[in-house]
PDB file of C-alpha atoms in Angstrom:
ATOM      1  CA  UNK A   1     -34.589 -38.694 -57.855  1.00 44.00           C
ATOM      2  CA  UNK A   2     -31.116 -40.061 -57.340  1.00 57.00           C
ATOM      3  CA  UNK A   3     -28.287 -38.065 -55.794  1.00 76.00           C
ATOM      4  CA  UNK A   4     -27.100 -37.016 -59.273  1.00 82.00           C
ATOM      5  CA  UNK A   5     -30.555 -35.791 -60.258  1.00 82.00           C
ATOM      6  CA  UNK A   6     -30.929 -33.925 -56.997  1.00 85.00           C
ATOM      7  CA  UNK A   7     -27.534 -32.279 -57.375  1.00 88.00           C
ATOM      8  CA  UNK A   8     -28.270 -31.112 -60.890  1.00 92.00           C
ATOM      9  CA  UNK A   9     -31.771 -29.836 -60.100  1.00 92.00           C
ATOM     10  CA  UNK A  10     -30.641 -28.222 -56.860  1.00 91.00           C
ATOM     11  CA  UNK A  11     -27.682 -26.454 -58.444  1.00 93.00           C
ATOM     12  CA  UNK A  12     -29.730 -25.104 -61.343  1.00 94.00           C
ATOM     13  CA  UNK A  13     -32.459 -23.947 -58.974  1.00 94.00           C
ATOM     14  CA  UNK A  14     -29.892 -22.143 -56.825  1.00 92.00           C
ATOM     15  CA  UNK A  15     -28.370 -20.518 -59.909  1.00 93.00           C
ATOM     16  CA  UNK A  16     -31.795 -19.314 -61.042  1.00 94.00           C
ATOM     17  CA  UNK A  17     -32.625 -17.928 -57.612  1.00 92.00           C
ATOM     18  CA  UNK A  18     -29.222 -16.220 -57.321  1.00 90.00           C
ATOM     19  CA  UNK A  19     -29.761 -14.421 -60.616  1.00 92.00           C
ATOM     20  CA  UNK A  20     -27.196 -16.251 -62.723  1.00 94.00           C
ATOM     21  CA  UNK A  21     -30.068 -17.047 -65.048  1.00 94.00           C
ATOM     22  CA  UNK A  22     -32.733 -14.372 -65.447  1.00 94.00           C
ATOM     23  CA  UNK A  23     -36.375 -14.799 -66.408  1.00 95.00           C
ATOM     24  CA  UNK A  24     -36.519 -15.544 -70.129  1.00 94.00           C
ATOM     25  CA  UNK A  25     -32.946 -16.822 -70.339  1.00 95.00           C
ATOM     26  CA  UNK A  26     -32.375 -20.109 -72.106  1.00 95.00           C
ATOM     27  CA  UNK A  27     -30.871 -22.784 -69.876  1.00 95.00           C
ATOM     28  CA  UNK A  28     -27.949 -24.915 -71.118  1.00 94.00           C
ATOM     29  CA  UNK A  29     -28.799 -27.778 -73.438  1.00 93.00           C
ATOM     30  CA  UNK A  30     -29.173 -31.379 -72.283  1.00 91.00           C
ATOM     31  CA  UNK A  31     -25.771 -32.173 -73.786  1.00 92.00           C
ATOM     32  CA  UNK A  32     -24.079 -29.265 -72.004  1.00 94.00           C
ATOM     33  CA  UNK A  33     -25.633 -30.178 -68.677  1.00 93.00           C
ATOM     34  CA  UNK A  34     -24.783 -33.850 -69.106  1.00 93.00           C
ATOM     35  CA  UNK A  35     -21.120 -32.941 -69.639  1.00 93.00           C
ATOM     36  CA  UNK A  36     -21.046 -30.426 -66.792  1.00 91.00           C
ATOM     37  CA  UNK A  37     -22.558 -32.778 -64.221  1.00 91.00           C
ATOM     38  CA  UNK A  38     -21.130 -35.996 -65.666  1.00 91.00           C
ATOM     39  CA  UNK A  39     -24.552 -37.633 -65.995  1.00 90.00           C
ATOM     40  CA  UNK A  40     -26.536 -39.128 -68.844  1.00 91.00           C
ATOM     41  CA  UNK A  41     -29.255 -37.238 -70.667  1.00 90.00           C
ATOM     42  CA  UNK A  42     -31.981 -39.209 -68.916  1.00 90.00           C
ATOM     43  CA  UNK A  43     -30.744 -37.796 -65.619  1.00 91.00           C
ATOM     44  CA  UNK A  44     -30.777 -34.293 -67.097  1.00 92.00           C
ATOM     45  CA  UNK A  45     -34.356 -34.730 -68.293  1.00 91.00           C
ATOM     46  CA  UNK A  46     -35.502 -35.860 -64.847  1.00 93.00           C
ATOM     47  CA  UNK A  47     -33.783 -32.890 -63.225  1.00 93.00           C
ATOM     48  CA  UNK A  48     -35.336 -30.494 -65.730  1.00 93.00           C
ATOM     49  CA  UNK A  49     -38.711 -32.051 -65.021  1.00 93.00           C
ATOM     50  CA  UNK A  50     -38.169 -31.122 -61.369  1.00 93.00           C
ATOM     51  CA  UNK A  51     -37.436 -27.517 -62.347  1.00 94.00           C
ATOM     52  CA  UNK A  52     -40.672 -27.509 -64.323  1.00 95.00           C
ATOM     53  CA  UNK A  53     -42.578 -28.840 -61.302  1.00 94.00           C
ATOM     54  CA  UNK A  54     -41.092 -26.054 -59.173  1.00 94.00           C
ATOM     55  CA  UNK A  55     -42.241 -23.591 -61.801  1.00 95.00           C
ATOM     56  CA  UNK A  56     -38.813 -22.012 -62.321  1.00 95.00           C
ATOM     57  CA  UNK A  57     -38.341 -23.279 -65.864  1.00 95.00           C
ATOM     58  CA  UNK A  58     -40.573 -23.700 -68.888  1.00 95.00           C
ATOM     59  CA  UNK A  59     -39.598 -26.852 -70.762  1.00 91.00           C
ATOM     60  CA  UNK A  60     -40.255 -26.768 -74.521  1.00 87.00           C
ATOM     61  CA  UNK A  61     -39.188 -29.112 -77.356  1.00 84.00           C
ATOM     62  CA  UNK A  62     -36.508 -26.622 -78.393  1.00 82.00           C
ATOM     63  CA  UNK A  63     -35.070 -26.188 -74.891  1.00 87.00           C
ATOM     64  CA  UNK A  64     -35.841 -24.702 -71.493  1.00 93.00           C
ATOM     65  CA  UNK A  65     -36.234 -21.079 -70.478  1.00 95.00           C
ATOM     66  CA  UNK A  66     -36.284 -19.558 -66.991  1.00 96.00           C
ATOM     67  CA  UNK A  67     -39.738 -18.571 -65.759  1.00 96.00           C
ATOM     68  CA  UNK A  68     -40.478 -15.469 -63.642  1.00 95.00           C
ATOM     69  CA  UNK A  69     -40.074 -16.322 -59.953  1.00 93.00           C
ATOM     70  CA  UNK A  70     -43.570 -15.048 -59.162  1.00 93.00           C
ATOM     71  CA  UNK A  71     -44.945 -17.833 -61.355  1.00 93.00           C
ATOM     72  CA  UNK A  72     -43.156 -20.574 -59.412  1.00 94.00           C
ATOM     73  CA  UNK A  73     -44.913 -23.097 -57.191  1.00 93.00           C
ATOM     74  CA  UNK A  74     -45.144 -22.723 -53.429  1.00 90.00           C
ATOM     75  CA  UNK A  75     -42.403 -25.352 -53.060  1.00 90.00           C
ATOM     76  CA  UNK A  76     -39.762 -22.856 -54.226  1.00 92.00           C
ATOM     77  CA  UNK A  77     -39.942 -21.108 -50.849  1.00 91.00           C
ATOM     78  CA  UNK A  78     -37.984 -23.892 -49.186  1.00 88.00           C
ATOM     79  CA  UNK A  79     -35.140 -23.432 -51.682  1.00 88.00           C
ATOM     80  CA  UNK A  80     -35.156 -19.678 -51.154  1.00 89.00           C
ATOM     81  CA  UNK A  81     -34.980 -20.043 -47.390  1.00 86.00           C
ATOM     82  CA  UNK A  82     -32.176 -22.601 -47.582  1.00 83.00           C
ATOM     83  CA  UNK A  83     -30.050 -20.421 -49.862  1.00 79.00           C
ATOM     84  CA  UNK A  84     -28.378 -18.664 -46.906  1.00 77.00           C
ATOM     85  CA  UNK A  85     -27.243 -19.698 -43.431  1.00 75.00           C
ATOM     86  CA  UNK A  86     -29.720 -17.236 -41.896  1.00 77.00           C
ATOM     87  CA  UNK A  87     -33.153 -16.998 -43.574  1.00 77.00           C
ATOM     88  CA  UNK A  88     -33.862 -13.803 -45.496  1.00 82.00           C
ATOM     89  CA  UNK A  89     -35.633 -11.415 -43.114  1.00 81.00           C
ATOM     90  CA  UNK A  90     -38.046 -10.002 -45.675  1.00 85.00           C
ATOM     91  CA  UNK A  91     -39.054 -13.440 -46.920  1.00 86.00           C
ATOM     92  CA  UNK A  92     -39.650 -14.725 -43.387  1.00 83.00           C
ATOM     93  CA  UNK A  93     -41.722 -11.661 -42.542  1.00 84.00           C
ATOM     94  CA  UNK A  94     -43.831 -12.225 -45.645  1.00 88.00           C
ATOM     95  CA  UNK A  95     -44.356 -15.876 -44.718  1.00 87.00           C
ATOM     96  CA  UNK A  96     -45.409 -14.995 -41.185  1.00 85.00           C
ATOM     97  CA  UNK A  97     -47.770 -12.339 -42.519  1.00 88.00           C
ATOM     98  CA  UNK A  98     -49.466 -14.863 -44.799  1.00 90.00           C
ATOM     99  CA  UNK A  99     -49.663 -17.504 -42.051  1.00 89.00           C
ATOM    100  CA  UNK A 100     -51.211 -14.984 -39.657  1.00 90.00           C
ATOM    101  CA  UNK A 101     -53.801 -14.072 -42.282  1.00 92.00           C
ATOM    102  CA  UNK A 102     -54.582 -17.715 -42.933  1.00 93.00           C
ATOM    103  CA  UNK A 103     -54.990 -18.304 -39.206  1.00 93.00           C
ATOM    104  CA  UNK A 104     -57.263 -15.297 -38.935  1.00 94.00           C
ATOM    105  CA  UNK A 105     -59.390 -16.569 -41.830  1.00 94.00           C
ATOM    106  CA  UNK A 106     -59.545 -20.027 -40.245  1.00 94.00           C
ATOM    107  CA  UNK A 107     -60.539 -18.634 -36.846  1.00 95.00           C
ATOM    108  CA  UNK A 108     -63.186 -16.395 -38.410  1.00 95.00           C
ATOM    109  CA  UNK A 109     -64.602 -19.401 -40.263  1.00 93.00           C
ATOM    110  CA  UNK A 110     -64.629 -21.285 -36.976  1.00 94.00           C
ATOM    111  CA  UNK A 111     -66.694 -18.674 -35.126  1.00 95.00           C
ATOM    112  CA  UNK A 112     -69.086 -18.386 -38.066  1.00 93.00           C
ATOM    113  CA  UNK A 113     -69.652 -22.050 -38.892  1.00 92.00           C
ATOM    114  CA  UNK A 114     -67.836 -24.140 -36.308  1.00 92.00           C
ATOM    115  CA  UNK A 115     -69.513 -26.420 -33.793  1.00 94.00           C
ATOM    116  CA  UNK A 116     -69.468 -25.510 -30.120  1.00 95.00           C
ATOM    117  CA  UNK A 117     -67.275 -28.561 -29.530  1.00 96.00           C
ATOM    118  CA  UNK A 118     -64.718 -27.258 -32.043  1.00 95.00           C
ATOM    119  CA  UNK A 119     -64.570 -23.854 -30.395  1.00 96.00           C
ATOM    120  CA  UNK A 120     -64.186 -25.520 -27.014  1.00 95.00           C
ATOM    121  CA  UNK A 121     -61.284 -27.570 -28.361  1.00 94.00           C
ATOM    122  CA  UNK A 122     -59.427 -24.388 -29.350  1.00 95.00           C
ATOM    123  CA  UNK A 123     -60.229 -22.715 -26.024  1.00 94.00           C
ATOM    124  CA  UNK A 124     -58.894 -25.766 -24.197  1.00 94.00           C
ATOM    125  CA  UNK A 125     -55.682 -25.580 -26.209  1.00 93.00           C
ATOM    126  CA  UNK A 126     -55.432 -21.865 -25.478  1.00 93.00           C
ATOM    127  CA  UNK A 127     -55.754 -22.490 -21.740  1.00 92.00           C
ATOM    128  CA  UNK A 128     -52.537 -24.534 -21.815  1.00 91.00           C
ATOM    129  CA  UNK A 129     -50.625 -21.370 -22.721  1.00 90.00           C
ATOM    130  CA  UNK A 130     -51.508 -19.768 -19.416  1.00 89.00           C
ATOM    131  CA  UNK A 131     -49.457 -22.226 -17.353  1.00 86.00           C
ATOM    132  CA  UNK A 132     -46.744 -20.117 -15.706  1.00 82.00           C
ATOM    133  CA  UNK A 133     -44.558 -23.200 -15.387  1.00 85.00           C
ATOM    134  CA  UNK A 134     -44.047 -23.538 -19.138  1.00 85.00           C
ATOM    135  CA  UNK A 135     -40.508 -22.960 -20.344  1.00 86.00           C
ATOM    136  CA  UNK A 136     -39.824 -21.313 -23.712  1.00 83.00           C
ATOM    137  CA  UNK A 137     -39.783 -24.553 -25.666  1.00 84.00           C
ATOM    138  CA  UNK A 138     -42.971 -25.870 -24.089  1.00 89.00           C
ATOM    139  CA  UNK A 139     -44.727 -22.551 -24.690  1.00 88.00           C
ATOM    140  CA  UNK A 140     -43.651 -22.607 -28.354  1.00 86.00           C
ATOM    141  CA  UNK A 141     -44.973 -26.164 -28.711  1.00 88.00           C
ATOM    142  CA  UNK A 142     -48.293 -25.118 -27.169  1.00 90.00           C
ATOM    143  CA  UNK A 143     -48.540 -22.160 -29.572  1.00 90.00           C
ATOM    144  CA  UNK A 144     -47.962 -24.402 -32.577  1.00 88.00           C
ATOM    145  CA  UNK A 145     -50.554 -26.895 -31.343  1.00 92.00           C
ATOM    146  CA  UNK A 146     -53.023 -24.051 -30.813  1.00 92.00           C
ATOM    147  CA  UNK A 147     -52.515 -22.872 -34.402  1.00 91.00           C
ATOM    148  CA  UNK A 148     -52.854 -26.422 -35.697  1.00 91.00           C
ATOM    149  CA  UNK A 149     -56.108 -26.874 -33.779  1.00 94.00           C
ATOM    150  CA  UNK A 150     -57.544 -23.663 -35.223  1.00 94.00           C
ATOM    151  CA  UNK A 151     -56.688 -24.801 -38.746  1.00 93.00           C
ATOM    152  CA  UNK A 152     -58.165 -28.265 -38.281  1.00 92.00           C
ATOM    153  CA  UNK A 153     -61.394 -27.122 -36.641  1.00 92.00           C
ATOM    154  CA  UNK A 154     -61.990 -24.339 -39.190  1.00 91.00           C
ATOM    155  CA  UNK A 155     -62.884 -26.842 -41.897  1.00 88.00           C
ATOM    156  CA  UNK A 156     -61.230 -24.577 -44.506  1.00 89.00           C
ATOM    157  CA  UNK A 157     -59.213 -27.064 -46.549  1.00 90.00           C
ATOM    158  CA  UNK A 158     -57.531 -24.420 -48.715  1.00 89.00           C
ATOM    159  CA  UNK A 159     -56.223 -22.568 -45.652  1.00 87.00           C
ATOM    160  CA  UNK A 160     -55.048 -25.850 -44.193  1.00 88.00           C
ATOM    161  CA  UNK A 161     -53.126 -26.869 -47.317  1.00 90.00           C
ATOM    162  CA  UNK A 162     -51.415 -23.510 -47.856  1.00 90.00           C
ATOM    163  CA  UNK A 163     -50.517 -23.101 -44.186  1.00 88.00           C
ATOM    164  CA  UNK A 164     -49.162 -26.637 -43.983  1.00 87.00           C
ATOM    165  CA  UNK A 165     -47.093 -26.134 -47.136  1.00 88.00           C
ATOM    166  CA  UNK A 166     -45.589 -22.913 -45.818  1.00 87.00           C
ATOM    167  CA  UNK A 167     -44.917 -24.223 -42.326  1.00 84.00           C
ATOM    168  CA  UNK A 168     -43.304 -27.414 -43.614  1.00 85.00           C
ATOM    169  CA  UNK A 169     -40.839 -25.346 -45.642  1.00 85.00           C
ATOM    170  CA  UNK A 170     -39.931 -22.585 -43.222  1.00 81.00           C
ATOM    171  CA  UNK A 171     -39.908 -24.555 -39.948  1.00 81.00           C
ATOM    172  CA  UNK A 172     -36.454 -26.153 -40.538  1.00 80.00           C
ATOM    173  CA  UNK A 173     -34.858 -22.796 -41.363  1.00 77.00           C
ATOM    174  CA  UNK A 174     -36.049 -21.298 -38.081  1.00 77.00           C
ATOM    175  CA  UNK A 175     -33.482 -23.405 -36.226  1.00 79.00           C
ATOM    176  CA  UNK A 176     -30.858 -20.752 -37.013  1.00 79.00           C
ATOM    177  CA  UNK A 177     -33.085 -18.040 -35.530  1.00 84.00           C
ATOM    178  CA  UNK A 178     -34.681 -19.978 -32.666  1.00 84.00           C
ATOM    179  CA  UNK A 179     -31.888 -19.390 -30.074  1.00 86.00           C
ATOM    180  CA  UNK A 180     -32.326 -15.621 -30.432  1.00 88.00           C
ATOM    181  CA  UNK A 181     -36.123 -15.456 -30.178  1.00 87.00           C
ATOM    182  CA  UNK A 182     -37.289 -13.648 -27.059  1.00 89.00           C
ATOM    183  CA  UNK A 183     -41.062 -13.649 -27.086  1.00 88.00           C
ATOM    184  CA  UNK A 184     -42.891 -11.398 -24.659  1.00 90.00           C
ATOM    185  CA  UNK A 185     -44.903 -14.259 -23.170  1.00 90.00           C
ATOM    186  CA  UNK A 186     -47.029 -11.973 -20.985  1.00 90.00           C
ATOM    187  CA  UNK A 187     -48.023  -9.852 -23.989  1.00 93.00           C
ATOM    188  CA  UNK A 188     -48.757 -12.996 -26.010  1.00 93.00           C
ATOM    189  CA  UNK A 189     -50.913 -14.437 -23.254  1.00 92.00           C
ATOM    190  CA  UNK A 190     -52.880 -11.206 -22.922  1.00 94.00           C
ATOM    191  CA  UNK A 191     -53.729 -11.399 -26.606  1.00 95.00           C
ATOM    192  CA  UNK A 192     -54.469 -15.126 -26.310  1.00 94.00           C
ATOM    193  CA  UNK A 193     -56.969 -14.438 -23.511  1.00 94.00           C
ATOM    194  CA  UNK A 194     -58.710 -11.939 -25.790  1.00 96.00           C
ATOM    195  CA  UNK A 195     -58.870 -14.634 -28.456  1.00 96.00           C
ATOM    196  CA  UNK A 196     -60.441 -17.011 -25.949  1.00 95.00           C
ATOM    197  CA  UNK A 197     -63.160 -14.446 -25.254  1.00 95.00           C
ATOM    198  CA  UNK A 198     -63.697 -13.683 -28.936  1.00 96.00           C
ATOM    199  CA  UNK A 199     -64.160 -17.382 -29.666  1.00 96.00           C
ATOM    200  CA  UNK A 200     -66.537 -17.854 -26.753  1.00 95.00           C
ATOM    201  CA  UNK A 201     -68.650 -14.931 -27.997  1.00 96.00           C
ATOM    202  CA  UNK A 202     -68.314 -15.956 -31.655  1.00 96.00           C
ATOM    203  CA  UNK A 203     -67.162 -12.407 -32.375  1.00 97.00           C
ATOM    204  CA  UNK A 204     -65.616 -12.404 -35.850  1.00 95.00           C
ATOM    205  CA  UNK A 205     -64.447  -8.787 -35.702  1.00 96.00           C
ATOM    206  CA  UNK A 206     -62.731  -9.338 -32.370  1.00 97.00           C
ATOM    207  CA  UNK A 207     -61.012 -12.443 -33.767  1.00 96.00           C
ATOM    208  CA  UNK A 208     -59.630 -10.414 -36.678  1.00 95.00           C
ATOM    209  CA  UNK A 209     -58.350  -7.701 -34.329  1.00 96.00           C
ATOM    210  CA  UNK A 210     -56.677 -10.315 -32.128  1.00 96.00           C
ATOM    211  CA  UNK A 211     -54.752 -11.767 -35.059  1.00 94.00           C
ATOM    212  CA  UNK A 212     -53.721  -8.275 -36.154  1.00 94.00           C
ATOM    213  CA  UNK A 213     -52.161  -7.880 -32.705  1.00 95.00           C
ATOM    214  CA  UNK A 214     -50.561 -11.334 -32.914  1.00 93.00           C
ATOM    215  CA  UNK A 215     -49.005 -10.337 -36.246  1.00 91.00           C
ATOM    216  CA  UNK A 216     -47.599  -7.124 -34.777  1.00 92.00           C
ATOM    217  CA  UNK A 217     -46.157  -8.966 -31.767  1.00 92.00           C
ATOM    218  CA  UNK A 218     -44.562 -11.643 -33.936  1.00 88.00           C
ATOM    219  CA  UNK A 219     -43.060  -8.995 -36.232  1.00 87.00           C
ATOM    220  CA  UNK A 220     -41.513  -7.216 -33.219  1.00 89.00           C
ATOM    221  CA  UNK A 221     -40.150 -10.547 -32.020  1.00 90.00           C
ATOM    222  CA  UNK A 222     -38.840 -11.866 -35.324  1.00 85.00           C
ATOM    223  CA  UNK A 223     -36.874  -8.834 -36.549  1.00 86.00           C
ATOM    224  CA  UNK A 224     -34.317  -8.644 -33.697  1.00 90.00           C
ATOM    225  CA  UNK A 225     -33.951 -12.443 -33.657  1.00 87.00           C
ATOM    226  CA  UNK A 226     -33.019 -12.497 -37.348  1.00 85.00           C
ATOM    227  CA  UNK A 227     -30.596  -9.594 -36.864  1.00 86.00           C
ATOM    228  CA  UNK A 228     -28.905 -11.383 -33.961  1.00 88.00           C
ATOM    229  CA  UNK A 229     -28.667 -14.632 -35.933  1.00 84.00           C
ATOM    230  CA  UNK A 230     -27.196 -12.764 -38.908  1.00 81.00           C
ATOM    231  CA  UNK A 231     -24.556 -11.096 -36.724  1.00 84.00           C
ATOM    232  CA  UNK A 232     -23.594 -14.462 -35.255  1.00 82.00           C
ATOM    233  CA  UNK A 233     -23.391 -15.959 -38.734  1.00 74.00           C
ATOM    234  CA  UNK A 234     -21.009 -13.187 -39.843  1.00 76.00           C
ATOM    235  CA  UNK A 235     -18.812 -13.701 -36.778  1.00 75.00           C
ATOM    236  CA  UNK A 236     -18.769 -17.435 -37.473  1.00 65.00           C
ATOM    237  CA  UNK A 237     -17.763 -16.890 -41.095  1.00 65.00           C
ATOM    238  CA  UNK A 238     -15.015 -14.451 -40.143  1.00 64.00           C
ATOM    239  CA  UNK A 239     -13.596 -16.909 -37.628  1.00 65.00           C
ATOM    240  CA  UNK A 240     -13.318 -19.803 -40.094  1.00 55.00           C
ATOM    241  CA  UNK A 241      -9.949 -18.786 -41.624  1.00 54.00           C
ATOM    242  CA  UNK A 242      -8.457 -18.425 -38.146  1.00 48.00           C
ATOM    243  CA  UNK A 243      -9.693 -21.894 -37.183  1.00 42.00           C
ATOM    244  CA  UNK A 244      -8.324 -23.363 -40.392  1.00 43.00           C
ATOM    245  CA  UNK A 245      -4.976 -21.665 -39.878  1.00 41.00           C
ATOM    246  CA  UNK A 246      -4.623 -23.041 -36.383  1.00 35.00           C
TER     247      UNK A 246
END
């Protein structure tokens, strides 16, 4: 879509997500939107088509109505995360919970059906996390690569697609939180060593327990980071008038 189409679709999506338009509400007509955004009706139709693809609007011959948000496509998550300077804490926690579950399912599939070479590939990736010389950024990169390796070697395409879709949308928004993340690397590595053993023994139950502990650790890490980022965002907003006045 062109810049005009993107602006129209993006604004309407934001207005739906903010509650200006509720589920079941009729959206403005093509003529009204064309006047408001100073575009032709073809541009309006393309933008409305995008809303339909996102699943936030049901387009009918007589007009468009807002759909319930829980019927939207997975792509709406990116819009929800981008709606505020600091990502919504509850939404991020829900995303991490789903990703952890997907990783657990992928790892369990790996120990059940994976080749020895696939398990060894994950164990090799895990071993990189135990390098005491890794700084925070390098350790984070190694964690992401470890998760990616688990997904790839699991052979579970559905897990791979959902996890990739979620990660692609929430990764950019984590930049606002990243400076405040203080992961307990020693605790993470202890859990990672347990995962290495569970994979080596092809112990599905142990794998599930390990990812439960990963989820708990990540939740403890994420909550204070989001709070700190939110506080900084408020201070930044409060300082803007003073900067402008000077």
